[in-house]
Amino acid sequence: MSDCCYSVVGVLIWNDADELLMFERNTPPEGIACPAGHIDEHGTPEQAAINEVREEVGLSVTTLRSLWQGYLPYRCRRQGEYGDGGHAWFVYSATVADYVIDASDRETRNVQWYGFAEIAILAQNDQLEPAWKEILKKVGVL
């Protein structure tokens, strides 16, 4: 298990139909989520956001806009059962060069676009990754 840097990025990508790109994670924590990952060796939150989008869904980010920054108390797989828990989150909205998804089989499955009503149902049925449920509330999606 790698050491945790306690800082992560999350990226919301909307298509022209106002649908949000989300997927089921193949690695913990479980649940449906947007592209996200630790900042680690990426350097800056912005570079981490660009890299995580490319790594997880194969899209090229053209612009980033900061939506929210703050602390969430959710533990990641790197922290294990006894980690301190929690991360500083840097959440962005991104535009991408095109919508041709090339998803990572290692990190994602069932990559798809969700409308507002569908996201609300996912939240109601506790299908969203807990951190993402909270983030989507904070940025006004839920």
mmCIF file of C-alpha atoms in Angstrom:
data_model
loop_
_atom_site.group_PDB
_atom_site.id
_atom_site.type_symbol
_atom_site.label_atom_id
_atom_site.label_comp_id
_atom_site.label_asym_id
_atom_site.label_seq_id
_atom_site.Cartn_x
_atom_site.Cartn_y
_atom_site.Cartn_z
ATOM 1 C CA MET A 1 0.000 0.000 0.000
ATOM 2 C CA SER A 2 1.367 3.416 -0.979
ATOM 3 C CA ASP A 3 1.587 6.299 1.415
ATOM 4 C CA CYS A 4 -1.245 8.790 1.146
ATOM 5 C CA CYS A 5 -0.509 12.439 0.362
ATOM 6 C CA TYR A 6 -3.905 13.462 1.865
ATOM 7 C CA SER A 7 -4.645 15.759 -1.105
ATOM 8 C CA VAL A 8 -6.868 14.819 -4.032
ATOM 9 C CA VAL A 9 -8.511 16.306 -7.090
ATOM 10 C CA GLY A 10 -11.912 15.652 -8.578
ATOM 11 C CA VAL A 11 -13.102 16.691 -12.023
ATOM 12 C CA LEU A 12 -16.613 17.273 -13.342
ATOM 13 C CA ILE A 13 -16.941 16.940 -17.110
ATOM 14 C CA TRP A 14 -20.251 17.937 -18.722
ATOM 15 C CA ASN A 15 -21.242 17.158 -22.289
ATOM 16 C CA ASP A 16 -23.351 19.375 -24.568
ATOM 17 C CA ALA A 17 -26.550 17.717 -23.273
ATOM 18 C CA ASP A 18 -25.775 18.800 -19.661
ATOM 19 C CA GLU A 19 -24.858 15.265 -18.657
ATOM 20 C CA LEU A 20 -22.042 14.518 -16.219
ATOM 21 C CA LEU A 21 -19.392 11.892 -16.962
ATOM 22 C CA MET A 22 -19.283 9.295 -14.176
ATOM 23 C CA PHE A 23 -18.273 5.672 -13.710
ATOM 24 C CA GLU A 24 -18.032 2.831 -11.225
ATOM 25 C CA ARG A 25 -14.609 2.560 -9.632
ATOM 26 C CA ASN A 26 -12.643 -0.663 -9.975
ATOM 27 C CA THR A 27 -10.598 0.289 -6.924
ATOM 28 C CA PRO A 28 -11.853 1.382 -3.491
ATOM 29 C CA PRO A 29 -13.657 3.413 -2.398
ATOM 30 C CA GLU A 30 -16.689 1.847 -4.047
ATOM 31 C CA GLY A 31 -19.427 3.775 -5.758
ATOM 32 C CA ILE A 32 -20.108 5.851 -8.824
ATOM 33 C CA ALA A 33 -17.771 8.812 -9.163
ATOM 34 C CA CYS A 34 -16.222 11.387 -11.450
ATOM 35 C CA PRO A 35 -12.535 11.285 -12.386
ATOM 36 C CA ALA A 36 -10.405 11.838 -9.293
ATOM 37 C CA GLY A 37 -7.073 10.967 -7.759
ATOM 38 C CA HIS A 38 -4.252 11.881 -5.434
ATOM 39 C CA ILE A 39 -2.062 14.847 -6.296
ATOM 40 C CA ASP A 40 1.152 12.931 -5.473
ATOM 41 C CA GLU A 41 3.879 13.364 -8.071
ATOM 42 C CA HIS A 42 1.590 15.347 -10.388
ATOM 43 C CA GLY A 43 2.859 18.505 -8.683
ATOM 44 C CA THR A 44 -0.066 20.927 -8.714
ATOM 45 C CA PRO A 45 -3.779 20.239 -8.275
ATOM 46 C CA GLU A 46 -4.366 21.512 -11.818
ATOM 47 C CA GLN A 47 -1.810 19.131 -13.329
ATOM 48 C CA ALA A 48 -3.215 16.261 -11.253
ATOM 49 C CA ALA A 49 -6.715 17.031 -12.565
ATOM 50 C CA ILE A 50 -5.502 16.994 -16.188
ATOM 51 C CA ASN A 51 -3.546 13.775 -15.668
ATOM 52 C CA GLU A 52 -6.320 11.933 -13.794
ATOM 53 C CA VAL A 53 -8.854 12.689 -16.537
ATOM 54 C CA ARG A 54 -6.435 11.349 -19.149
ATOM 55 C CA GLU A 55 -5.550 8.280 -17.029
ATOM 56 C CA GLU A 56 -9.112 7.320 -16.075
ATOM 57 C CA VAL A 57 -11.228 8.199 -19.119
ATOM 58 C CA GLY A 58 -8.716 9.040 -21.854
ATOM 59 C CA LEU A 59 -9.927 12.600 -22.449
ATOM 60 C CA SER A 60 -7.740 15.671 -23.040
ATOM 61 C CA VAL A 61 -8.607 18.615 -20.801
ATOM 62 C CA THR A 62 -8.582 21.986 -22.557
ATOM 63 C CA THR A 63 -9.692 24.213 -19.655
ATOM 64 C CA LEU A 64 -10.169 23.873 -15.902
ATOM 65 C CA ARG A 65 -12.296 26.005 -13.593
ATOM 66 C CA SER A 66 -12.071 25.672 -9.818
ATOM 67 C CA LEU A 67 -15.444 24.800 -8.265
ATOM 68 C CA TRP A 68 -14.688 23.965 -4.642
ATOM 69 C CA GLN A 69 -11.813 23.379 -2.236
ATOM 70 C CA GLY A 70 -12.135 21.908 1.211
ATOM 71 C CA TYR A 71 -11.653 18.984 3.538
ATOM 72 C CA LEU A 72 -13.723 15.795 3.474
ATOM 73 C CA PRO A 73 -13.296 13.104 6.144
ATOM 74 C CA TYR A 74 -13.432 10.045 3.864
ATOM 75 C CA ARG A 75 -10.632 7.462 4.010
ATOM 76 C CA CYS A 76 -8.984 6.118 0.846
ATOM 77 C CA ARG A 77 -7.599 2.681 0.037
ATOM 78 C CA ARG A 78 -4.027 3.902 0.618
ATOM 79 C CA GLN A 79 -4.793 4.763 4.231
ATOM 80 C CA GLY A 80 -6.062 1.294 5.033
ATOM 81 C CA GLU A 81 -8.261 0.503 7.974
ATOM 82 C CA TYR A 82 -6.188 2.506 10.441
ATOM 83 C CA GLY A 83 -5.291 5.601 8.443
ATOM 84 C CA ASP A 84 -6.013 9.064 9.743
ATOM 85 C CA GLY A 85 -8.690 9.503 7.090
ATOM 86 C CA GLY A 86 -9.720 12.556 5.230
ATOM 87 C CA HIS A 87 -8.316 14.564 2.361
ATOM 88 C CA ALA A 88 -7.988 18.110 1.122
ATOM 89 C CA TRP A 89 -10.079 18.187 -2.072
ATOM 90 C CA PHE A 90 -9.576 20.413 -5.115
ATOM 91 C CA VAL A 91 -12.631 20.109 -7.366
ATOM 92 C CA TYR A 92 -12.736 21.403 -10.930
ATOM 93 C CA SER A 93 -15.046 21.629 -13.886
ATOM 94 C CA ALA A 94 -13.251 20.764 -17.113
ATOM 95 C CA THR A 95 -13.869 21.176 -20.797
ATOM 96 C CA VAL A 96 -12.324 18.541 -23.023
ATOM 97 C CA ALA A 97 -11.092 18.428 -26.625
ATOM 98 C CA ASP A 98 -13.699 15.828 -27.596
ATOM 99 C CA TYR A 99 -15.962 13.255 -25.980
ATOM 100 C CA VAL A 100 -14.254 10.108 -27.310
ATOM 101 C CA ILE A 101 -13.835 8.092 -24.118
ATOM 102 C CA ASP A 102 -10.949 5.639 -23.777
ATOM 103 C CA ALA A 103 -11.571 4.386 -20.246
ATOM 104 C CA SER A 104 -8.997 2.631 -18.104
ATOM 105 C CA ASP A 105 -10.062 -0.962 -17.450
ATOM 106 C CA ARG A 106 -7.867 -0.971 -14.347
ATOM 107 C CA GLU A 107 -9.617 2.000 -12.728
ATOM 108 C CA THR A 108 -13.111 2.246 -14.237
ATOM 109 C CA ARG A 109 -16.117 0.337 -15.498
ATOM 110 C CA ASN A 110 -19.502 1.384 -16.888
ATOM 111 C CA VAL A 111 -18.384 4.873 -17.919
ATOM 112 C CA GLN A 112 -21.419 6.876 -18.958
ATOM 113 C CA TRP A 113 -23.109 10.274 -19.020
ATOM 114 C CA TYR A 114 -25.738 11.028 -16.357
ATOM 115 C CA GLY A 115 -28.397 13.733 -16.367
ATOM 116 C CA PHE A 116 -29.452 15.638 -13.255
ATOM 117 C CA ALA A 117 -32.449 13.367 -12.577
ATOM 118 C CA GLU A 118 -30.299 10.243 -12.904
ATOM 119 C CA ILE A 119 -27.671 11.677 -10.539
ATOM 120 C CA ALA A 120 -30.392 12.442 -7.990
ATOM 121 C CA ILE A 121 -31.587 8.814 -8.165
ATOM 122 C CA LEU A 122 -28.021 7.537 -7.709
ATOM 123 C CA ALA A 123 -27.681 9.740 -4.632
ATOM 124 C CA GLN A 124 -31.037 8.662 -3.224
ATOM 125 C CA ASN A 125 -30.084 4.995 -3.669
ATOM 126 C CA ASP A 126 -26.619 5.492 -2.103
ATOM 127 C CA GLN A 127 -24.881 4.440 -5.311
ATOM 128 C CA LEU A 128 -22.542 7.425 -5.395
ATOM 129 C CA GLU A 129 -19.150 7.216 -3.748
ATOM 130 C CA PRO A 130 -19.764 9.023 -0.391
ATOM 131 C CA ALA A 131 -17.240 11.799 -1.033
ATOM 132 C CA TRP A 132 -18.798 12.470 -4.436
ATOM 133 C CA LYS A 133 -22.285 12.626 -2.995
ATOM 134 C CA GLU A 134 -21.081 15.378 -0.681
ATOM 135 C CA ILE A 135 -19.108 17.179 -3.411
ATOM 136 C CA LEU A 136 -22.067 17.173 -5.807
ATOM 137 C CA LYS A 137 -24.169 18.776 -3.072
ATOM 138 C CA LYS A 138 -21.498 21.413 -2.394
ATOM 139 C CA VAL A 139 -21.233 22.413 -6.069
ATOM 140 C CA GLY A 140 -25.008 22.529 -6.617
ATOM 141 C CA VAL A 141 -25.533 19.401 -8.726
ATOM 142 C CA LEU A 142 -27.665 17.751 -6.014
#
